[in-house]
Amino acid sequence: MTEIFRTPDERFEDLPAYEFEPHYAQAGELRLHYVDTGGDGTPVFFLHGEPTWSYLWRKVIPPVRDAGFRCIAPDLPGFGRSDKPTDMAWYSYDAHTEAMGTLLEQLDLRDVTFVVHDWGGPIALRLAVDHPDRVARLAILDTGLFTGHQHMSDAWIAFRDFVARTEDLPIGFLVKGACARDMPHDVFSAYEAPFPTAASKAGARAFPLMLPTSPEAPGADEGQRVLAALPGLDVPKLVLWADKDPILTPETGKRFAAAIGAPEPEVVENASHFLQEDAGEEIGQRVAAWLTS
């Protein structure tokens, strides 16, 4: 039994443009939070990465929901309103994939479209490969699969090194610094809301450090397996990529799309790594149009 931090509910009151009712599921000893809006429509499963939470999708979801789809956006363990193990050793690719797989099965989601970003990509794409009977489409935003062979940019290495030496991570600054457009202070505060203490930030610290940078590292074999399987997963794929992402550059996006048998990325202009923050409504409209085409 690991020690768990649960962010007080009052931290999530009156967040700007985030008017979704909380929903909860149990995955082992952890309580998971997820957004669930849109009723009985075909499910679209939005999965965030590091160091964000379902708040990242608040501008993307409404156009997709209004097009008739059920929108589900979980918070990964360690993020948002989900429980946060305080031991960094708890966090792994396997643990997060298992937690999201449990949610997928508890909600019995079928004909699912996965919309993925950052670390949400490796997790949800692995679920898609392992549960092909449940997945119908993949929408991929500024992410990748980590096999230990991938080239890591200087910007990412600098980020990892900063995280390794910083116990009390400045979450809001990390998100704001990877946006191309201005971020209002109340939005900045909303990204800080789930993390009131240094101990609550164990997951945000663990994610960059658990990324495999050699083929022998934990998670590398699974990443390689998913990468090899995706071209054979015969579902429609949409790739949207920010034009100003310094961490996962547009050229990285082109290589990744080719490797997984997806069309060349469609560019989202004047956007950085957190492109949902920079161009959320536009992304929502583009995903909705693709889903209904």
PDB file of C-alpha atoms in Angstrom:
ATOM      1  CA  MET A   1       0.000   0.000   0.000  1.00  0.00           C
ATOM      2  CA  THR A   2       1.580   3.239  -1.127  1.00  0.00           C
ATOM      3  CA  GLU A   3       0.900   6.604   0.492  1.00  0.00           C
ATOM      4  CA  ILE A   4      -1.664   8.548  -1.547  1.00  0.00           C
ATOM      5  CA  PHE A   5      -2.346  12.273  -1.745  1.00  0.00           C
ATOM      6  CA  ARG A   6      -5.877  13.343  -2.691  1.00  0.00           C
ATOM      7  CA  THR A   7      -6.197  17.001  -3.672  1.00  0.00           C
ATOM      8  CA  PRO A   8      -8.980  18.742  -1.714  1.00  0.00           C
ATOM      9  CA  ASP A   9     -12.125  19.418  -3.754  1.00  0.00           C
ATOM     10  CA  GLU A  10     -12.041  23.140  -3.012  1.00  0.00           C
ATOM     11  CA  ARG A  11      -8.904  23.452  -5.132  1.00  0.00           C
ATOM     12  CA  PHE A  12     -11.081  22.782  -8.191  1.00  0.00           C
ATOM     13  CA  GLU A  13     -13.821  25.320  -7.526  1.00  0.00           C
ATOM     14  CA  ASP A  14     -14.505  28.090 -10.063  1.00  0.00           C
ATOM     15  CA  LEU A  15     -11.823  27.121 -12.566  1.00  0.00           C
ATOM     16  CA  PRO A  16     -12.187  29.150 -15.780  1.00  0.00           C
ATOM     17  CA  ALA A  17     -14.111  27.422 -18.589  1.00  0.00           C
ATOM     18  CA  TYR A  18     -14.049  24.056 -16.791  1.00  0.00           C
ATOM     19  CA  GLU A  19     -17.679  23.355 -15.964  1.00  0.00           C
ATOM     20  CA  PHE A  20     -17.652  19.563 -16.125  1.00  0.00           C
ATOM     21  CA  GLU A  21     -19.118  17.469 -13.321  1.00  0.00           C
ATOM     22  CA  PRO A  22     -16.592  15.105 -11.708  1.00  0.00           C
ATOM     23  CA  HIS A  23     -16.935  11.349 -12.194  1.00  0.00           C
ATOM     24  CA  TYR A  24     -14.913   8.704 -10.353  1.00  0.00           C
ATOM     25  CA  ALA A  25     -13.843   5.093 -10.825  1.00  0.00           C
ATOM     26  CA  GLN A  26     -11.704   2.795  -8.710  1.00  0.00           C
ATOM     27  CA  ALA A  27      -8.530   1.199 -10.081  1.00  0.00           C
ATOM     28  CA  GLY A  28      -7.012  -0.918  -7.345  1.00  0.00           C
ATOM     29  CA  GLU A  29      -6.276   1.375  -4.411  1.00  0.00           C
ATOM     30  CA  LEU A  30      -6.589   4.531  -6.523  1.00  0.00           C
ATOM     31  CA  ARG A  31      -9.601   6.708  -7.158  1.00  0.00           C
ATOM     32  CA  LEU A  32      -9.516   7.973 -10.742  1.00  0.00           C
ATOM     33  CA  HIS A  33     -11.303  11.100 -11.901  1.00  0.00           C
ATOM     34  CA  TYR A  34     -12.724  11.550 -15.380  1.00  0.00           C
ATOM     35  CA  VAL A  35     -14.868  13.989 -17.330  1.00  0.00           C
ATOM     36  CA  ASP A  36     -17.873  12.332 -18.985  1.00  0.00           C
ATOM     37  CA  THR A  37     -20.098  14.594 -21.078  1.00  0.00           C
ATOM     38  CA  GLY A  38     -22.232  14.152 -24.164  1.00  0.00           C
ATOM     39  CA  GLY A  39     -24.628  11.432 -23.089  1.00  0.00           C
ATOM     40  CA  ASP A  40     -24.929   8.275 -25.141  1.00  0.00           C
ATOM     41  CA  GLY A  41     -22.997   9.334 -28.237  1.00  0.00           C
ATOM     42  CA  THR A  42     -20.094   7.373 -29.721  1.00  0.00           C
ATOM     43  CA  PRO A  43     -17.214   7.679 -27.207  1.00  0.00           C
ATOM     44  CA  VAL A  44     -14.165   9.882 -27.686  1.00  0.00           C
ATOM     45  CA  PHE A  45     -11.440   9.313 -25.082  1.00  0.00           C
ATOM     46  CA  PHE A  46      -9.091  12.272 -24.508  1.00  0.00           C
ATOM     47  CA  LEU A  47      -5.838  11.493 -22.692  1.00  0.00           C
ATOM     48  CA  HIS A  48      -3.463  14.180 -21.426  1.00  0.00           C
ATOM     49  CA  GLY A  49       0.221  13.900 -20.612  1.00  0.00           C
ATOM     50  CA  GLU A  50       2.886  15.628 -18.498  1.00  0.00           C
ATOM     51  CA  PRO A  51       2.293  17.736 -16.369  1.00  0.00           C
ATOM     52  CA  THR A  52      -1.300  18.577 -17.317  1.00  0.00           C
ATOM     53  CA  TRP A  53      -4.721  17.084 -16.552  1.00  0.00           C
ATOM     54  CA  SER A  54      -8.192  16.955 -18.103  1.00  0.00           C
ATOM     55  CA  TYR A  55      -8.350  20.752 -17.841  1.00  0.00           C
ATOM     56  CA  LEU A  56      -6.143  20.744 -20.967  1.00  0.00           C
ATOM     57  CA  TRP A  57      -9.111  19.502 -23.042  1.00  0.00           C
ATOM     58  CA  ARG A  58     -11.700  22.041 -21.840  1.00  0.00           C
ATOM     59  CA  LYS A  59     -11.692  23.979 -25.144  1.00  0.00           C
ATOM     60  CA  VAL A  60     -11.369  20.888 -27.361  1.00  0.00           C
ATOM     61  CA  ILE A  61     -14.287  18.925 -25.899  1.00  0.00           C
ATOM     62  CA  PRO A  62     -17.273  21.246 -26.570  1.00  0.00           C
ATOM     63  CA  PRO A  63     -17.131  21.146 -30.413  1.00  0.00           C
ATOM     64  CA  VAL A  64     -16.781  17.344 -30.315  1.00  0.00           C
ATOM     65  CA  ARG A  65     -19.577  16.957 -27.764  1.00  0.00           C
ATOM     66  CA  ASP A  66     -21.819  19.332 -29.729  1.00  0.00           C
ATOM     67  CA  ALA A  67     -21.258  17.195 -32.837  1.00  0.00           C
ATOM     68  CA  GLY A  68     -23.000  14.346 -30.996  1.00  0.00           C
ATOM     69  CA  PHE A  69     -20.158  12.452 -29.329  1.00  0.00           C
ATOM     70  CA  ARG A  70     -19.688  11.299 -25.741  1.00  0.00           C
ATOM     71  CA  CYS A  71     -16.462  12.877 -24.474  1.00  0.00           C
ATOM     72  CA  ILE A  72     -14.456  11.174 -21.728  1.00  0.00           C
ATOM     73  CA  ALA A  73     -11.290  12.773 -20.371  1.00  0.00           C
ATOM     74  CA  PRO A  74      -9.574  11.024 -17.441  1.00  0.00           C
ATOM     75  CA  ASP A  75      -6.899  12.355 -15.173  1.00  0.00           C
ATOM     76  CA  LEU A  76      -3.953   9.987 -15.043  1.00  0.00           C
ATOM     77  CA  PRO A  77      -2.901   8.773 -11.583  1.00  0.00           C
ATOM     78  CA  GLY A  78      -0.792  11.543 -10.082  1.00  0.00           C
ATOM     79  CA  PHE A  79      -2.611  14.326 -11.937  1.00  0.00           C
ATOM     80  CA  GLY A  80      -5.766  16.423 -11.742  1.00  0.00           C
ATOM     81  CA  ARG A  81      -8.467  15.121  -9.427  1.00  0.00           C
ATOM     82  CA  SER A  82      -7.144  11.549  -9.538  1.00  0.00           C
ATOM     83  CA  ASP A  83      -5.290  10.105  -6.558  1.00  0.00           C
ATOM     84  CA  LYS A  84      -1.571  10.811  -6.399  1.00  0.00           C
ATOM     85  CA  PRO A  85       0.856   8.204  -5.053  1.00  0.00           C
ATOM     86  CA  THR A  86       3.610  10.162  -3.334  1.00  0.00           C
ATOM     87  CA  ASP A  87       6.352   7.587  -4.023  1.00  0.00           C
ATOM     88  CA  MET A  88       7.950   8.340  -7.389  1.00  0.00           C
ATOM     89  CA  ALA A  89       8.871   4.653  -7.709  1.00  0.00           C
ATOM     90  CA  TRP A  90       5.150   3.831  -8.095  1.00  0.00           C
ATOM     91  CA  TYR A  91       4.994   5.530 -11.486  1.00  0.00           C
ATOM     92  CA  SER A  92       5.626   3.455 -14.621  1.00  0.00           C
ATOM     93  CA  TYR A  93       4.393   2.945 -18.158  1.00  0.00           C
ATOM     94  CA  ASP A  94       2.825  -0.347 -17.071  1.00  0.00           C
ATOM     95  CA  ALA A  95       1.031   1.140 -14.058  1.00  0.00           C
ATOM     96  CA  HIS A  96      -0.555   3.950 -16.038  1.00  0.00           C
ATOM     97  CA  THR A  97      -1.584   1.721 -18.912  1.00  0.00           C
ATOM     98  CA  GLU A  98      -3.178  -0.685 -16.445  1.00  0.00           C
ATOM     99  CA  ALA A  99      -5.080   2.125 -14.708  1.00  0.00           C
ATOM    100  CA  MET A 100      -6.468   3.505 -17.968  1.00  0.00           C
ATOM    101  CA  GLY A 101      -7.266  -0.013 -19.190  1.00  0.00           C
ATOM    102  CA  THR A 102      -9.267  -0.578 -16.012  1.00  0.00           C
ATOM    103  CA  LEU A 103     -11.267   2.590 -16.689  1.00  0.00           C
ATOM    104  CA  LEU A 104     -11.818   1.600 -20.323  1.00  0.00           C
ATOM    105  CA  GLU A 105     -13.202  -1.767 -19.223  1.00  0.00           C
ATOM    106  CA  GLN A 106     -15.268  -0.440 -16.316  1.00  0.00           C
ATOM    107  CA  LEU A 107     -16.997   2.007 -18.653  1.00  0.00           C
ATOM    108  CA  ASP A 108     -17.171  -0.768 -21.294  1.00  0.00           C
ATOM    109  CA  LEU A 109     -16.208   1.666 -24.040  1.00  0.00           C
ATOM    110  CA  ARG A 110     -16.417   0.386 -27.612  1.00  0.00           C
ATOM    111  CA  ASP A 111     -16.033   2.014 -31.018  1.00  0.00           C
ATOM    112  CA  VAL A 112     -13.699   4.439 -29.213  1.00  0.00           C
ATOM    113  CA  THR A 113     -11.770   7.304 -30.754  1.00  0.00           C
ATOM    114  CA  PHE A 114      -8.602   7.978 -28.780  1.00  0.00           C
ATOM    115  CA  VAL A 115      -7.413  11.601 -28.849  1.00  0.00           C
ATOM    116  CA  VAL A 116      -3.937  11.637 -27.346  1.00  0.00           C
ATOM    117  CA  HIS A 117      -1.204  14.103 -26.426  1.00  0.00           C
ATOM    118  CA  ASP A 118       2.249  13.885 -24.885  1.00  0.00           C
ATOM    119  CA  TRP A 119       2.440  10.888 -22.454  1.00  0.00           C
ATOM    120  CA  GLY A 120      -1.215  10.174 -23.223  1.00  0.00           C
ATOM    121  CA  GLY A 121       0.043   8.875 -26.576  1.00  0.00           C
ATOM    122  CA  PRO A 122       2.183   5.946 -25.399  1.00  0.00           C
ATOM    123  CA  ILE A 123      -0.500   4.950 -22.886  1.00  0.00           C
ATOM    124  CA  ALA A 124      -3.595   5.138 -25.123  1.00  0.00           C
ATOM    125  CA  LEU A 125      -1.841   3.815 -28.235  1.00  0.00           C
ATOM    126  CA  ARG A 126      -0.785   0.767 -26.222  1.00  0.00           C
ATOM    127  CA  LEU A 127      -4.416   0.325 -25.151  1.00  0.00           C
ATOM    128  CA  ALA A 128      -5.486   0.575 -28.783  1.00  0.00           C
ATOM    129  CA  VAL A 129      -3.038  -2.148 -29.819  1.00  0.00           C
ATOM    130  CA  ASP A 130      -4.007  -4.374 -26.874  1.00  0.00           C
ATOM    131  CA  HIS A 131      -7.786  -3.835 -27.276  1.00  0.00           C
ATOM    132  CA  PRO A 132      -8.338  -3.607 -31.041  1.00  0.00           C
ATOM    133  CA  ASP A 133     -11.951  -4.698 -30.563  1.00  0.00           C
ATOM    134  CA  ARG A 134     -12.633  -1.449 -28.680  1.00  0.00           C
ATOM    135  CA  VAL A 135     -10.850   1.131 -30.872  1.00  0.00           C
ATOM    136  CA  ALA A 136     -12.306   2.750 -33.993  1.00  0.00           C
ATOM    137  CA  ARG A 137     -10.059   5.775 -34.665  1.00  0.00           C
ATOM    138  CA  LEU A 138      -6.901   7.515 -33.471  1.00  0.00           C
ATOM    139  CA  ALA A 139      -6.305  11.275 -33.294  1.00  0.00           C
ATOM    140  CA  ILE A 140      -2.704  12.015 -32.403  1.00  0.00           C
ATOM    141  CA  LEU A 141      -1.328  15.352 -31.179  1.00  0.00           C
ATOM    142  CA  ASP A 142       2.348  16.070 -30.450  1.00  0.00           C
ATOM    143  CA  THR A 143       3.312  12.741 -28.927  1.00  0.00           C
ATOM    144  CA  GLY A 144       5.459   9.715 -29.691  1.00  0.00           C
ATOM    145  CA  LEU A 145       6.391   6.214 -28.630  1.00  0.00           C
ATOM    146  CA  PHE A 146       9.444   5.680 -26.510  1.00  0.00           C
ATOM    147  CA  THR A 147      11.585   2.701 -27.497  1.00  0.00           C
ATOM    148  CA  GLY A 148      14.972   3.793 -26.168  1.00  0.00           C
ATOM    149  CA  HIS A 149      16.084   4.339 -29.752  1.00  0.00           C
ATOM    150  CA  GLN A 150      14.341   7.699 -30.204  1.00  0.00           C
ATOM    151  CA  HIS A 151      16.319  10.923 -30.454  1.00  0.00           C
ATOM    152  CA  MET A 152      15.592  13.315 -27.593  1.00  0.00           C
ATOM    153  CA  SER A 153      15.878  17.024 -28.338  1.00  0.00           C
ATOM    154  CA  ASP A 154      18.119  19.351 -26.367  1.00  0.00           C
ATOM    155  CA  ALA A 155      14.958  21.088 -25.112  1.00  0.00           C
ATOM    156  CA  TRP A 156      13.649  17.824 -23.681  1.00  0.00           C
ATOM    157  CA  ILE A 157      16.987  16.921 -22.065  1.00  0.00           C
ATOM    158  CA  ALA A 158      17.106  20.350 -20.411  1.00  0.00           C
ATOM    159  CA  PHE A 159      13.540  19.809 -19.170  1.00  0.00           C
ATOM    160  CA  ARG A 160      14.356  16.352 -17.771  1.00  0.00           C
ATOM    161  CA  ASP A 161      17.443  17.642 -15.974  1.00  0.00           C
ATOM    162  CA  PHE A 162      15.449  20.511 -14.476  1.00  0.00           C
ATOM    163  CA  VAL A 163      12.796  18.094 -13.202  1.00  0.00           C
ATOM    164  CA  ALA A 164      15.414  15.768 -11.718  1.00  0.00           C
ATOM    165  CA  ARG A 165      16.839  18.505  -9.504  1.00  0.00           C
ATOM    166  CA  THR A 166      13.577  20.312  -8.637  1.00  0.00           C
ATOM    167  CA  GLU A 167      11.468  18.721  -5.901  1.00  0.00           C
ATOM    168  CA  ASP A 168       8.738  21.402  -5.913  1.00  0.00           C
ATOM    169  CA  LEU A 169       8.054  21.718  -9.632  1.00  0.00           C
ATOM    170  CA  PRO A 170       6.527  24.994 -10.878  1.00  0.00           C
ATOM    171  CA  ILE A 171       3.711  23.267 -12.804  1.00  0.00           C
ATOM    172  CA  GLY A 172       2.059  26.413 -14.121  1.00  0.00           C
ATOM    173  CA  PHE A 173       5.329  27.771 -15.451  1.00  0.00           C
ATOM    174  CA  LEU A 174       6.098  24.484 -17.213  1.00  0.00           C
ATOM    175  CA  VAL A 175       2.776  24.620 -19.061  1.00  0.00           C
ATOM    176  CA  LYS A 176       2.888  28.337 -19.778  1.00  0.00           C
ATOM    177  CA  GLY A 177       6.457  28.050 -21.048  1.00  0.00           C
ATOM    178  CA  ALA A 178       5.400  25.513 -23.687  1.00  0.00           C
ATOM    179  CA  CYS A 179       2.553  27.638 -25.069  1.00  0.00           C
ATOM    180  CA  ALA A 180       2.918  29.997 -28.022  1.00  0.00           C
ATOM    181  CA  ARG A 181       0.133  32.366 -26.971  1.00  0.00           C
ATOM    182  CA  ASP A 182      -0.469  34.317 -23.795  1.00  0.00           C
ATOM    183  CA  MET A 183      -1.890  32.462 -20.793  1.00  0.00           C
ATOM    184  CA  PRO A 184      -4.204  34.367 -18.414  1.00  0.00           C
ATOM    185  CA  HIS A 185      -3.299  34.139 -14.745  1.00  0.00           C
ATOM    186  CA  ASP A 186      -6.476  32.266 -13.785  1.00  0.00           C
ATOM    187  CA  VAL A 187      -5.648  29.566 -16.349  1.00  0.00           C
ATOM    188  CA  PHE A 188      -2.089  29.422 -15.002  1.00  0.00           C
ATOM    189  CA  SER A 189      -3.594  28.884 -11.543  1.00  0.00           C
ATOM    190  CA  ALA A 190      -5.881  26.120 -12.839  1.00  0.00           C
ATOM    191  CA  TYR A 191      -2.844  24.086 -13.910  1.00  0.00           C
ATOM    192  CA  GLU A 192      -1.397  24.597 -10.421  1.00  0.00           C
ATOM    193  CA  ALA A 193      -4.659  23.648  -8.672  1.00  0.00           C
ATOM    194  CA  PRO A 194      -4.127  19.854  -8.403  1.00  0.00           C
ATOM    195  CA  PHE A 195      -0.662  20.264  -6.856  1.00  0.00           C
ATOM    196  CA  PRO A 196      -0.739  22.203  -3.563  1.00  0.00           C
ATOM    197  CA  THR A 197       2.337  20.501  -2.067  1.00  0.00           C
ATOM    198  CA  ALA A 198       5.675  19.142  -3.225  1.00  0.00           C
ATOM    199  CA  ALA A 199       4.542  15.605  -2.326  1.00  0.00           C
ATOM    200  CA  SER A 200       1.510  15.938  -4.622  1.00  0.00           C
ATOM    201  CA  LYS A 201       3.881  16.500  -7.559  1.00  0.00           C
ATOM    202  CA  ALA A 202       5.528  13.066  -7.481  1.00  0.00           C
ATOM    203  CA  GLY A 203       3.845  12.027 -10.728  1.00  0.00           C
ATOM    204  CA  ALA A 204       4.760  15.231 -12.512  1.00  0.00           C
ATOM    205  CA  ARG A 205       8.372  14.665 -11.452  1.00  0.00           C
ATOM    206  CA  ALA A 206       8.359  10.951 -12.288  1.00  0.00           C
ATOM    207  CA  PHE A 207       7.099  11.094 -15.863  1.00  0.00           C
ATOM    208  CA  PRO A 208      10.155  12.672 -17.538  1.00  0.00           C
ATOM    209  CA  LEU A 209      12.473  10.455 -15.515  1.00  0.00           C
ATOM    210  CA  MET A 210      10.664   7.218 -16.422  1.00  0.00           C
ATOM    211  CA  LEU A 211      10.894   7.835 -20.173  1.00  0.00           C
ATOM    212  CA  PRO A 212      13.224   5.137 -21.575  1.00  0.00           C
ATOM    213  CA  THR A 213      16.323   6.664 -23.156  1.00  0.00           C
ATOM    214  CA  SER A 214      17.996   3.320 -23.903  1.00  0.00           C
ATOM    215  CA  PRO A 215      16.581   0.057 -25.329  1.00  0.00           C
ATOM    216  CA  GLU A 216      17.326  -1.687 -22.002  1.00  0.00           C
ATOM    217  CA  ALA A 217      15.305   0.783 -19.895  1.00  0.00           C
ATOM    218  CA  PRO A 218      11.908  -0.162 -18.410  1.00  0.00           C
ATOM    219  CA  GLY A 219       9.112   0.465 -20.897  1.00  0.00           C
ATOM    220  CA  ALA A 220      11.324   0.399 -23.997  1.00  0.00           C
ATOM    221  CA  ASP A 221      10.288  -3.100 -25.094  1.00  0.00           C
ATOM    222  CA  GLU A 222       6.586  -2.256 -24.767  1.00  0.00           C
ATOM    223  CA  GLY A 223       7.093   0.977 -26.677  1.00  0.00           C
ATOM    224  CA  GLN A 224       8.817  -0.939 -29.463  1.00  0.00           C
ATOM    225  CA  ARG A 225       6.011  -3.511 -29.550  1.00  0.00           C
ATOM    226  CA  VAL A 226       3.325  -0.834 -29.870  1.00  0.00           C
ATOM    227  CA  LEU A 227       5.295   1.022 -32.534  1.00  0.00           C
ATOM    228  CA  ALA A 228       5.639  -2.166 -34.582  1.00  0.00           C
ATOM    229  CA  ALA A 229       1.938  -3.010 -34.238  1.00  0.00           C
ATOM    230  CA  LEU A 230       0.384   0.371 -35.081  1.00  0.00           C
ATOM    231  CA  PRO A 231       0.848   0.263 -38.878  1.00  0.00           C
ATOM    232  CA  GLY A 232      -1.205  -2.942 -38.872  1.00  0.00           C
ATOM    233  CA  LEU A 233      -4.006  -1.404 -36.799  1.00  0.00           C
ATOM    234  CA  ASP A 234      -6.424  -0.693 -39.621  1.00  0.00           C
ATOM    235  CA  VAL A 235      -8.306   2.317 -38.256  1.00  0.00           C
ATOM    236  CA  PRO A 236      -8.500   5.916 -39.505  1.00  0.00           C
ATOM    237  CA  LYS A 237      -5.742   8.085 -38.079  1.00  0.00           C
ATOM    238  CA  LEU A 238      -5.601  11.876 -37.815  1.00  0.00           C
ATOM    239  CA  VAL A 239      -2.373  13.629 -36.847  1.00  0.00           C
ATOM    240  CA  LEU A 240      -2.412  17.276 -35.739  1.00  0.00           C
ATOM    241  CA  TRP A 241       0.903  18.931 -34.887  1.00  0.00           C
ATOM    242  CA  ALA A 242       1.902  22.336 -33.564  1.00  0.00           C
ATOM    243  CA  ASP A 243       4.135  24.421 -35.800  1.00  0.00           C
ATOM    244  CA  LYS A 244       6.208  25.783 -32.898  1.00  0.00           C
ATOM    245  CA  ASP A 245       6.738  22.741 -30.646  1.00  0.00           C
ATOM    246  CA  PRO A 246      10.399  22.838 -29.503  1.00  0.00           C
ATOM    247  CA  ILE A 247      10.159  19.477 -27.715  1.00  0.00           C
ATOM    248  CA  LEU A 248       8.470  17.381 -30.418  1.00  0.00           C
ATOM    249  CA  THR A 249       9.211  19.343 -33.565  1.00  0.00           C
ATOM    250  CA  PRO A 250       7.105  19.238 -36.754  1.00  0.00           C
ATOM    251  CA  GLU A 251       9.809  17.102 -38.365  1.00  0.00           C
ATOM    252  CA  THR A 252       9.468  14.640 -35.469  1.00  0.00           C
ATOM    253  CA  GLY A 253       5.734  14.600 -36.147  1.00  0.00           C
ATOM    254  CA  LYS A 254       6.281  13.699 -39.791  1.00  0.00           C
ATOM    255  CA  ARG A 255       8.604  10.831 -38.885  1.00  0.00           C
ATOM    256  CA  PHE A 256       6.214   9.515 -36.252  1.00  0.00           C
ATOM    257  CA  ALA A 257       3.198   9.649 -38.564  1.00  0.00           C
ATOM    258  CA  ALA A 258       5.102   7.717 -41.228  1.00  0.00           C
ATOM    259  CA  ALA A 259       6.253   5.126 -38.689  1.00  0.00           C
ATOM    260  CA  ILE A 260       2.711   4.320 -37.526  1.00  0.00           C
ATOM    261  CA  GLY A 261       1.076   4.311 -40.955  1.00  0.00           C
ATOM    262  CA  ALA A 262      -0.749   7.617 -40.483  1.00  0.00           C
ATOM    263  CA  PRO A 263      -1.219  10.466 -42.960  1.00  0.00           C
ATOM    264  CA  GLU A 264       1.228  13.376 -42.826  1.00  0.00           C
ATOM    265  CA  PRO A 265       0.464  15.705 -39.907  1.00  0.00           C
ATOM    266  CA  GLU A 266      -1.914  18.599 -40.362  1.00  0.00           C
ATOM    267  CA  VAL A 267      -0.284  21.747 -38.984  1.00  0.00           C
ATOM    268  CA  VAL A 268      -1.820  23.795 -36.174  1.00  0.00           C
ATOM    269  CA  GLU A 269      -0.391  27.283 -36.613  1.00  0.00           C
ATOM    270  CA  ASN A 270       0.893  29.607 -33.910  1.00  0.00           C
ATOM    271  CA  ALA A 271       0.876  26.774 -31.394  1.00  0.00           C
ATOM    272  CA  SER A 272       3.532  25.191 -29.200  1.00  0.00           C
ATOM    273  CA  HIS A 273       3.664  21.880 -27.336  1.00  0.00           C
ATOM    274  CA  PHE A 274       0.434  22.518 -25.431  1.00  0.00           C
ATOM    275  CA  LEU A 275      -1.458  23.187 -28.624  1.00  0.00           C
ATOM    276  CA  GLN A 276      -4.817  22.600 -26.923  1.00  0.00           C
ATOM    277  CA  GLU A 277      -4.111  25.687 -24.832  1.00  0.00           C
ATOM    278  CA  ASP A 278      -3.067  27.724 -27.860  1.00  0.00           C
ATOM    279  CA  ALA A 279      -5.755  26.543 -30.296  1.00  0.00           C
ATOM    280  CA  GLY A 280      -8.229  24.390 -28.396  1.00  0.00           C
ATOM    281  CA  GLU A 281     -11.416  25.462 -30.155  1.00  0.00           C
ATOM    282  CA  GLU A 282      -9.799  25.048 -33.573  1.00  0.00           C
ATOM    283  CA  ILE A 283      -8.547  21.567 -32.658  1.00  0.00           C
ATOM    284  CA  GLY A 284     -11.972  20.602 -31.350  1.00  0.00           C
ATOM    285  CA  GLN A 285     -13.593  21.747 -34.589  1.00  0.00           C
ATOM    286  CA  ARG A 286     -11.051  19.871 -36.702  1.00  0.00           C
ATOM    287  CA  VAL A 287     -11.494  16.656 -34.709  1.00  0.00           C
ATOM    288  CA  ALA A 288     -15.295  16.978 -34.876  1.00  0.00           C
ATOM    289  CA  ALA A 289     -15.199  17.553 -38.630  1.00  0.00           C
ATOM    290  CA  TRP A 290     -12.951  14.510 -39.104  1.00  0.00           C
ATOM    291  CA  LEU A 291     -15.187  12.343 -36.945  1.00  0.00           C
ATOM    292  CA  THR A 292     -18.309  13.317 -38.881  1.00  0.00           C
ATOM    293  CA  SER A 293     -16.753  13.194 -42.357  1.00  0.00           C
TER     294      SER A 293
END
